[in-house]
Amino acid sequence: MAENVVIDITDHKAVVDFCRLMAIDFVVVGPDAQVVAGLGDDVRAAGIACFCPSKAAGQLEGSKGFTKALCDEMGIPTAGYGRFNNEAAALAYLYTQGAPIVIKADGLAAGKGVTVAMSVEEAEEAIVDCFAGAFGASGAEVVVEEFMEGEEVSLFVLCDGTSILPLTTAQDHKRAFDGDTGPNTGGMGAYSPAPVMTREIYEDVLERVIWPTVRGLAARGTPYQGVLYAGLMLTADGPKLVEYNARFGDPETQVMMLRIESDLLPLLHATATGSLAGHDVAWKDQYALTVIMATEGYPGSYDKGSEIRGAEGLDSDILQVFHAGTRREGARLLAAGGRVLNVTALGGSVKEAQSRAYAGVDQIVWPEGFCRRDIGWREIARTAS
Ligand code: AMP
Ligand code: GLY
């Protein structure tokens, strides 16, 4: 669909120079690190429209403490917490709270900065590691947070600074192995929509989480323009914010892209240019589900370069295989990353989408790869009971 160009995206001047050279008039920024580094501001300063929150508003993802403070200011429901810049104070707070408890490095940590500690010892270790530099500067501040119990769900909302256009819901599967066991990953599979977020919960989240965020940032003079990805916990006391990401999710976007009927580009452009009011978005009345095929060893260390067979020619009206980390060597397709393929299918139910996705997975021959076999299990269990 597009041409890949080799540019160092941390070199903002190189990105801007390339846009000028090619007369590119709209830029969409994907990764969190570039949002937080202010690539959007630098592209806009060159007079080019850009789908990317400002560096100031991107702090929603770049600093957990920033988001917690905004929640306090605006009364947004979230876990109780303390925010610390030294080990002794964080430990003292931990001892007053006990376990289970959640320890978070303040800044970006590639999905690895959060420890859900079941014991005080585990929490102590996480705090000590953070201040010892396990996450570099991202761990110089630590958020110690109340443990929330419930089911997680994500809501995606476009926001142009003042107007919003809610997109849809999805449920991610963060743990590496079946039954939500094993280490946290960037996401091993997802489906959309997520019926666990009922109409009532959705309206409640818009009113008590999304709107206060949008209004709060606008009132501070740092309006949010981009996609707000709200990670929510559906607790016994109602929905609470777990975290914000200031970008689209991976693999949540893959399932959204199979379902979207509207043209995405005008929506992104309207978001970036403050003209979202009046826009609408249409979705297929179907579920989409994606299964991640990852290299054995992920999210730990893994080898690159193993051969994948049977992954091409599978795409149809109901199935699409997204390549997340592959490369070609002659006629061969090789694994070139941790999360490598996203086998994504549509269906009339989560279960149907699931069986179609796994039918696709089963055609792919890759001995060095693995996937979860239970993506969608919560919803399937719910509809079966
Ligand atoms: P985050 O990077 O903040 O989304 O955290 C990563 C994961 O840790 C979340 O998706 C949750 O599964 C878990 N988590 C984060 N905060 C809490 C909390 N306060 N209570 C329980 N689980 C949490
Ligand atoms: N799938 C989780 C994320 O994109 O952050």
Coordinates of C-alpha atoms and ligand atoms in Angstrom, one line a residue:
M1 CA 0.0 0.0 0.0
A2 CA 2.9 2.3 0.7
E3 CA 6.6 2.7 0.0
N4 CA 8.9 2.2 2.9
V5 CA 11.7 4.8 3.1
V6 CA 14.6 4.5 5.4
I7 CA 14.8 7.5 7.7
D8 CA 15.8 7.8 11.3
I9 CA 12.5 8.9 12.9
T10 CA 14.4 10.3 15.9
D11 CA 15.9 12.8 13.5
H12 CA 13.0 15.2 13.2
K13 CA 14.9 17.5 10.8
A14 CA 15.5 14.5 8.4
V15 CA 11.7 13.7 8.5
V16 CA 10.8 17.3 7.8
D17 CA 13.4 17.6 5.0
F18 CA 12.0 14.5 3.4
C19 CA 8.4 15.8 3.5
R20 CA 9.5 19.0 1.9
L21 CA 11.5 17.2 -0.8
M22 CA 8.5 14.9 -1.7
A23 CA 5.9 17.7 -1.2
I24 CA 4.1 15.6 1.4
D25 CA 1.3 17.5 3.0
F26 CA 0.0 15.2 5.7
V27 CA 2.0 13.2 8.2
V28 CA 0.6 10.5 10.6
V29 CA 2.9 9.6 13.5
G30 CA 2.6 6.1 14.9
P31 CA 4.9 5.2 17.7
D32 CA 4.7 6.5 21.3
A33 CA 8.3 7.5 21.5
Q34 CA 7.9 9.9 18.6
V35 CA 4.7 11.4 20.0
V36 CA 6.4 12.0 23.4
A37 CA 9.5 13.4 21.7
G38 CA 7.4 16.0 19.9
L39 CA 7.7 14.9 16.3
G40 CA 4.2 16.3 15.7
D41 CA 5.3 19.8 16.9
D42 CA 8.3 19.9 14.6
V43 CA 6.4 18.7 11.6
R44 CA 3.7 21.3 12.2
A45 CA 6.3 24.0 12.8
A46 CA 7.3 23.4 9.2
G47 CA 3.8 24.1 8.0
I48 CA 2.8 20.5 7.4
A49 CA -0.4 19.0 8.8
C50 CA 0.3 16.2 11.2
F51 CA -1.8 13.6 13.0
C52 CA 0.1 13.6 16.3
P53 CA -0.7 15.1 19.7
S54 CA 1.6 17.9 20.8
K55 CA 4.5 17.1 23.1
A56 CA 2.6 18.7 25.9
A57 CA -0.6 16.7 25.4
G58 CA 1.4 13.6 24.6
Q59 CA 2.4 13.6 28.3
L60 CA -0.8 11.6 28.8
E61 CA 1.2 8.6 27.6
G62 CA 4.7 9.9 28.4
S63 CA 4.2 10.4 32.1
K64 CA 1.9 8.3 34.3
G65 CA 2.2 10.9 37.1
F66 CA 1.0 13.6 34.6
T67 CA -2.1 11.5 33.9
K68 CA -2.8 10.8 37.6
A69 CA -2.5 14.5 38.4
L70 CA -5.0 15.3 35.6
C71 CA -7.3 12.7 37.0
D72 CA -7.2 14.4 40.4
E73 CA -7.7 17.8 38.9
M74 CA -10.7 16.7 36.8
G75 CA -12.2 14.0 39.1
I76 CA -11.6 11.2 36.6
P77 CA -12.1 7.8 38.2
T78 CA -8.8 5.9 38.5
A79 CA -6.8 3.9 41.1
G80 CA -5.6 5.7 44.2
Y81 CA -1.9 6.3 44.1
G82 CA 1.3 8.0 45.4
R83 CA 4.0 9.6 43.3
F84 CA 7.6 9.4 44.4
N85 CA 11.0 10.5 43.2
N86 CA 13.0 8.5 45.8
E87 CA 13.1 5.0 47.0
A88 CA 12.7 5.6 50.7
A89 CA 9.5 7.5 50.3
A90 CA 8.1 5.0 47.8
L91 CA 8.9 2.1 50.2
A92 CA 7.4 3.9 53.2
Y93 CA 4.1 4.4 51.2
L94 CA 4.2 0.7 50.1
Y95 CA 4.4 -0.4 53.8
T96 CA 1.3 1.7 54.6
Q97 CA -0.6 0.1 51.7
G98 CA 0.4 -3.5 51.6
A99 CA -0.2 -5.9 48.7
P100 CA -1.5 -6.6 46.1
I101 CA -0.2 -3.3 44.7
V102 CA 1.0 -1.9 41.4
I103 CA 4.4 -0.3 40.8
K104 CA 4.9 1.8 37.7
A105 CA 7.9 3.6 36.2
D106 CA 6.6 7.1 35.3
G107 CA 7.9 7.2 31.7
L108 CA 7.9 5.1 28.6
A109 CA 9.3 1.6 29.2
A110 CA 8.2 -0.4 26.1
G111 CA 5.3 -2.0 28.0
K112 CA 7.7 -3.4 30.7
G113 CA 7.5 -0.6 33.3
V114 CA 4.5 -2.0 35.3
T115 CA 4.7 -4.6 38.0
V116 CA 1.4 -6.0 39.4
A117 CA 2.9 -7.2 42.7
M118 CA 1.0 -9.8 44.6
S119 CA 3.4 -9.5 47.7
V120 CA 5.1 -6.7 49.5
E121 CA 8.5 -8.4 48.6
E122 CA 7.7 -8.3 44.9
A123 CA 6.7 -4.6 45.2
E124 CA 9.9 -3.8 47.1
E125 CA 12.0 -5.4 44.4
A126 CA 10.2 -3.4 41.6
I127 CA 10.7 -0.1 43.5
V128 CA 14.4 -0.8 44.1
D129 CA 14.9 -1.9 40.5
C130 CA 13.2 1.3 39.2
F131 CA 15.3 3.6 41.2
A132 CA 18.4 1.6 40.4
G133 CA 17.8 2.5 36.8
A134 CA 16.1 -0.6 35.3
F135 CA 14.1 1.8 33.0
G136 CA 16.7 4.6 32.8
A137 CA 15.2 8.1 33.1
S138 CA 11.7 6.7 32.7
G139 CA 12.1 5.2 36.2
A140 CA 13.4 8.3 38.0
E141 CA 9.8 8.8 39.2
V142 CA 7.6 6.0 40.4
V143 CA 3.8 5.7 40.7
V144 CA 2.6 3.3 43.4
E145 CA -1.0 2.4 42.7
E146 CA -3.9 0.7 44.2
F147 CA -4.6 -2.7 42.7
M148 CA -7.8 -2.7 40.7
E149 CA -9.8 -5.9 40.1
G150 CA -12.0 -6.3 37.0
E151 CA -12.0 -6.9 33.3
E152 CA -10.0 -4.7 31.0
V153 CA -11.3 -3.0 27.9
S154 CA -10.0 -0.3 25.6
L155 CA -11.8 2.6 24.0
F156 CA -10.5 4.6 21.1
V157 CA -11.6 8.2 20.5
L158 CA -10.5 10.8 17.9
C159 CA -10.1 14.3 19.4
D160 CA -9.4 17.5 17.5
G161 CA -8.8 19.6 20.6
T162 CA -12.4 20.4 21.3
S163 CA -14.7 17.9 19.4
I164 CA -14.5 14.2 19.8
L165 CA -15.5 11.2 17.6
P166 CA -15.5 7.9 19.5
L167 CA -14.3 5.1 17.3
T168 CA -14.9 1.7 18.9
T169 CA -13.9 -0.7 21.6
A170 CA -11.5 -3.6 21.7
Q171 CA -10.0 -6.1 24.2
D172 CA -6.3 -6.9 24.2
H173 CA -4.6 -10.0 25.5
K174 CA -1.4 -8.7 27.2
R175 CA 0.0 -11.9 28.7
A176 CA 2.2 -14.2 26.6
F177 CA 0.4 -17.5 27.2
D178 CA -3.0 -19.1 27.3
G179 CA -5.3 -18.4 30.2
D180 CA -3.7 -14.9 30.6
T181 CA -0.6 -16.4 32.1
G182 CA 3.1 -15.6 31.6
P183 CA 4.9 -12.2 31.2
N184 CA 3.2 -9.1 29.9
T185 CA 3.7 -8.4 26.2
G186 CA 2.7 -5.6 23.7
G187 CA -0.4 -7.7 23.1
M188 CA -0.8 -11.3 21.8
G189 CA -4.3 -10.8 20.2
A190 CA -7.4 -8.7 20.3
Y191 CA -11.0 -8.5 19.2
S192 CA -13.4 -5.7 18.5
P193 CA -16.0 -4.6 19.4
A194 CA -15.8 -5.7 23.1
P195 CA -19.4 -6.3 24.2
V196 CA -18.3 -6.2 27.9
M197 CA -18.4 -2.5 27.4
T198 CA -22.1 -2.0 27.3
R199 CA -23.8 1.1 26.0
E200 CA -24.3 2.2 29.6
I201 CA -20.7 1.8 30.5
Y202 CA -19.6 3.5 27.2
E203 CA -21.8 6.6 27.9
D204 CA -20.4 6.7 31.5
V205 CA -16.8 6.5 30.3
L206 CA -17.4 9.3 27.7
E207 CA -18.9 11.5 30.4
R208 CA -16.6 10.8 33.4
V209 CA -13.3 9.9 31.7
I210 CA -13.0 11.1 28.1
W211 CA -14.7 14.5 28.2
P212 CA -13.0 15.7 31.5
T213 CA -9.7 14.7 29.8
V214 CA -10.4 16.7 26.7
R215 CA -11.7 19.7 28.6
G216 CA -9.0 19.6 31.2
L217 CA -6.2 19.6 28.6
A218 CA -7.9 22.4 26.6
A219 CA -8.3 24.5 29.7
R220 CA -4.6 24.1 30.4
G221 CA -3.9 25.5 27.0
T222 CA -2.6 22.2 25.7
P223 CA -5.5 20.8 23.7
Y224 CA -5.3 17.1 22.7
Q225 CA -5.4 16.5 19.0
G226 CA -5.0 12.9 18.0
V227 CA -6.3 9.5 19.1
L228 CA -7.0 8.9 22.8
Y229 CA -6.6 5.3 23.6
A230 CA -8.1 4.7 27.0
G231 CA -7.3 1.5 28.9
L232 CA -10.1 0.9 31.4
M233 CA -10.8 -1.5 34.2
L234 CA -14.4 -2.4 34.8
T235 CA -14.4 -2.6 38.6
A236 CA -17.2 -3.3 41.0
D237 CA -17.2 0.5 41.6
G238 CA -17.7 1.3 37.9
P239 CA -15.2 1.9 35.1
K240 CA -11.8 3.3 36.1
L241 CA -8.9 4.6 33.9
V242 CA -5.8 2.3 34.0
E243 CA -3.8 4.4 31.5
Y244 CA -3.9 6.5 28.4
N245 CA -1.9 5.9 25.2
A246 CA -1.6 8.9 22.8
R247 CA -1.6 6.7 19.7
F248 CA -3.4 3.8 18.1
G249 CA -2.9 0.3 19.7
D250 CA -1.1 -2.7 18.3
P251 CA -2.9 -5.2 17.7
E252 CA -6.1 -3.3 18.5
T253 CA -5.8 -1.3 15.3
Q254 CA -5.6 -4.4 13.1
V255 CA -9.1 -5.5 14.3
M256 CA -10.5 -2.0 13.9
M257 CA -9.1 -1.7 10.3
L258 CA -11.0 -4.9 9.3
R259 CA -14.2 -3.5 10.7
I260 CA -14.1 0.2 9.5
E261 CA -16.3 1.1 6.6
S262 CA -15.5 4.8 6.5
D263 CA -12.5 6.2 4.8
L264 CA -10.0 6.7 7.6
L265 CA -7.8 9.4 6.0
P266 CA -10.4 12.2 6.1
L267 CA -11.0 11.4 9.7
L268 CA -7.3 11.6 10.6
H269 CA -7.0 14.8 8.6
A270 CA -10.0 16.4 10.3
T271 CA -8.6 15.4 13.7
A272 CA -5.3 17.1 12.9
T273 CA -6.8 20.2 11.6
G274 CA -9.5 20.9 14.2
S275 CA -12.4 20.1 11.9
L276 CA -13.8 16.9 13.3
A277 CA -17.3 18.3 14.2
G278 CA -19.9 16.8 11.8
H279 CA -17.8 13.8 10.9
D280 CA -19.2 10.3 11.5
V281 CA -17.7 6.9 11.3
A282 CA -19.3 3.6 10.2
W283 CA -18.4 0.1 11.2
K284 CA -19.2 -3.3 9.8
D285 CA -21.8 -5.0 11.9
Q286 CA -19.3 -7.8 12.5
Y287 CA -16.6 -8.8 15.0
A288 CA -12.9 -8.9 14.1
L289 CA -10.3 -11.0 15.9
T290 CA -6.6 -11.1 15.5
V291 CA -4.0 -13.7 16.6
I292 CA -0.4 -12.7 17.0
M293 CA 2.2 -15.1 15.8
A294 CA 5.4 -14.4 17.6
T295 CA 9.0 -15.7 17.6
E296 CA 9.6 -18.4 20.3
G297 CA 11.2 -16.6 23.3
Y298 CA 9.3 -13.3 22.9
P299 CA 8.8 -11.1 25.0
G300 CA 12.3 -12.2 26.2
S301 CA 15.2 -12.7 23.8
Y302 CA 14.7 -14.5 20.5
D303 CA 16.5 -15.3 17.3
K304 CA 15.7 -13.5 14.0
G305 CA 15.7 -15.0 10.5
S306 CA 13.7 -18.2 10.7
E307 CA 11.6 -19.0 7.6
I308 CA 7.9 -18.7 7.5
R309 CA 5.9 -20.7 4.9
G310 CA 2.3 -20.5 3.8
A311 CA 1.6 -17.0 5.1
E312 CA 1.1 -15.4 1.7
G313 CA -2.0 -15.7 -0.5
L314 CA -4.3 -16.2 2.5
D315 CA -6.0 -12.8 2.3
S316 CA -9.7 -12.8 1.4
D317 CA -12.9 -10.8 2.2
I318 CA -12.8 -12.3 5.7
L319 CA -9.1 -12.8 6.5
Q320 CA -6.1 -10.5 6.4
V321 CA -2.6 -11.3 7.5
F322 CA -0.8 -8.2 8.6
H323 CA 3.0 -8.3 8.6
A324 CA 4.5 -6.7 11.8
G325 CA 8.0 -8.1 11.7
T326 CA 8.9 -9.9 8.5
R327 CA 11.4 -9.4 5.7
R328 CA 11.9 -10.9 2.3
E329 CA 15.0 -12.7 1.2
G330 CA 14.5 -13.6 -2.4
A331 CA 11.4 -15.7 -2.5
R332 CA 11.6 -16.6 1.2
L333 CA 9.7 -14.8 4.0
L334 CA 11.7 -14.5 7.2
A335 CA 10.9 -13.5 10.8
A336 CA 12.5 -10.2 11.7
G337 CA 11.1 -9.4 15.1
G338 CA 9.2 -10.5 18.3
R339 CA 5.6 -10.1 17.2
V340 CA 5.7 -11.1 13.5
L341 CA 2.3 -11.8 12.0
N342 CA -1.2 -10.7 12.9
V343 CA -3.7 -13.2 11.5
T344 CA -7.0 -11.2 11.5
A345 CA -10.5 -12.4 10.6
L346 CA -14.1 -11.2 10.5
G347 CA -17.1 -13.1 11.7
G348 CA -20.7 -12.8 12.9
S349 CA -19.6 -13.6 16.4
V350 CA -16.4 -13.5 18.3
K351 CA -16.3 -17.3 18.1
E352 CA -16.7 -17.3 14.3
A353 CA -14.0 -14.7 13.9
Q354 CA -11.8 -16.8 16.2
S355 CA -12.3 -20.0 14.3
R356 CA -11.6 -18.2 11.0
A357 CA -8.4 -16.6 12.4
Y358 CA -7.1 -19.9 13.7
A359 CA -7.9 -21.6 10.4
G360 CA -5.6 -19.0 8.9
V361 CA -2.9 -19.6 11.6
D362 CA -3.1 -23.3 10.9
Q363 CA -2.1 -22.8 7.3
I364 CA 1.1 -21.1 8.3
V365 CA 4.2 -23.3 8.7
W366 CA 6.7 -21.7 11.1
P367 CA 8.2 -24.1 13.7
E368 CA 10.1 -21.3 15.4
G369 CA 6.9 -19.3 16.1
F370 CA 4.1 -19.6 18.6
C371 CA 0.7 -18.1 19.3
R372 CA -1.9 -18.2 22.0
R373 CA -4.8 -20.5 21.2
D374 CA -7.4 -18.8 23.3
I375 CA -7.8 -15.2 21.9
G376 CA -11.3 -14.0 22.6
W377 CA -11.9 -16.5 25.5
R378 CA -13.6 -14.1 27.9
E379 CA -16.2 -13.1 25.4
I380 CA -16.7 -16.6 24.2
A381 CA -17.1 -17.9 27.7
R382 CA -19.6 -15.2 28.5
T383 CA -21.8 -16.0 25.4
A384 CA -21.6 -19.7 26.2
S385 CA -22.9 -19.3 29.7
Ligands
AMP1 P1 -0.4 0.1 31.9 O1 0.9 0.1 31.2 O2 -0.5 1.2 32.9 O3 -1.6 -0.2 31.0 O4 -0.3 -1.3 32.8 C1 -0.1 -2.5 32.1 C2 -1.1 -3.6 32.7 O5 -0.9 -3.7 34.1 C3 -2.5 -3.2 32.5 O6 -3.0 -3.5 31.3 C4 -3.2 -4.0 33.6 O7 -3.4 -5.3 33.2 C5 -2.1 -4.0 34.7 N1 -2.4 -2.9 35.7 C6 -2.0 -1.6 35.6 N2 -2.4 -0.8 36.6 C7 -3.2 -1.7 37.4 C8 -3.9 -1.5 38.6 N3 -3.9 -0.3 39.2 N4 -4.5 -2.6 39.1 C9 -4.5 -3.8 38.5 N5 -3.8 -4.0 37.3 C10 -3.2 -3.0 36.8
GLY2 N1 -1.7 -3.4 22.7 C1 -1.3 -2.5 23.6 C2 -0.7 -1.2 23.1 O1 -0.7 -1.0 21.9 O2 -0.2 -0.5 23.9

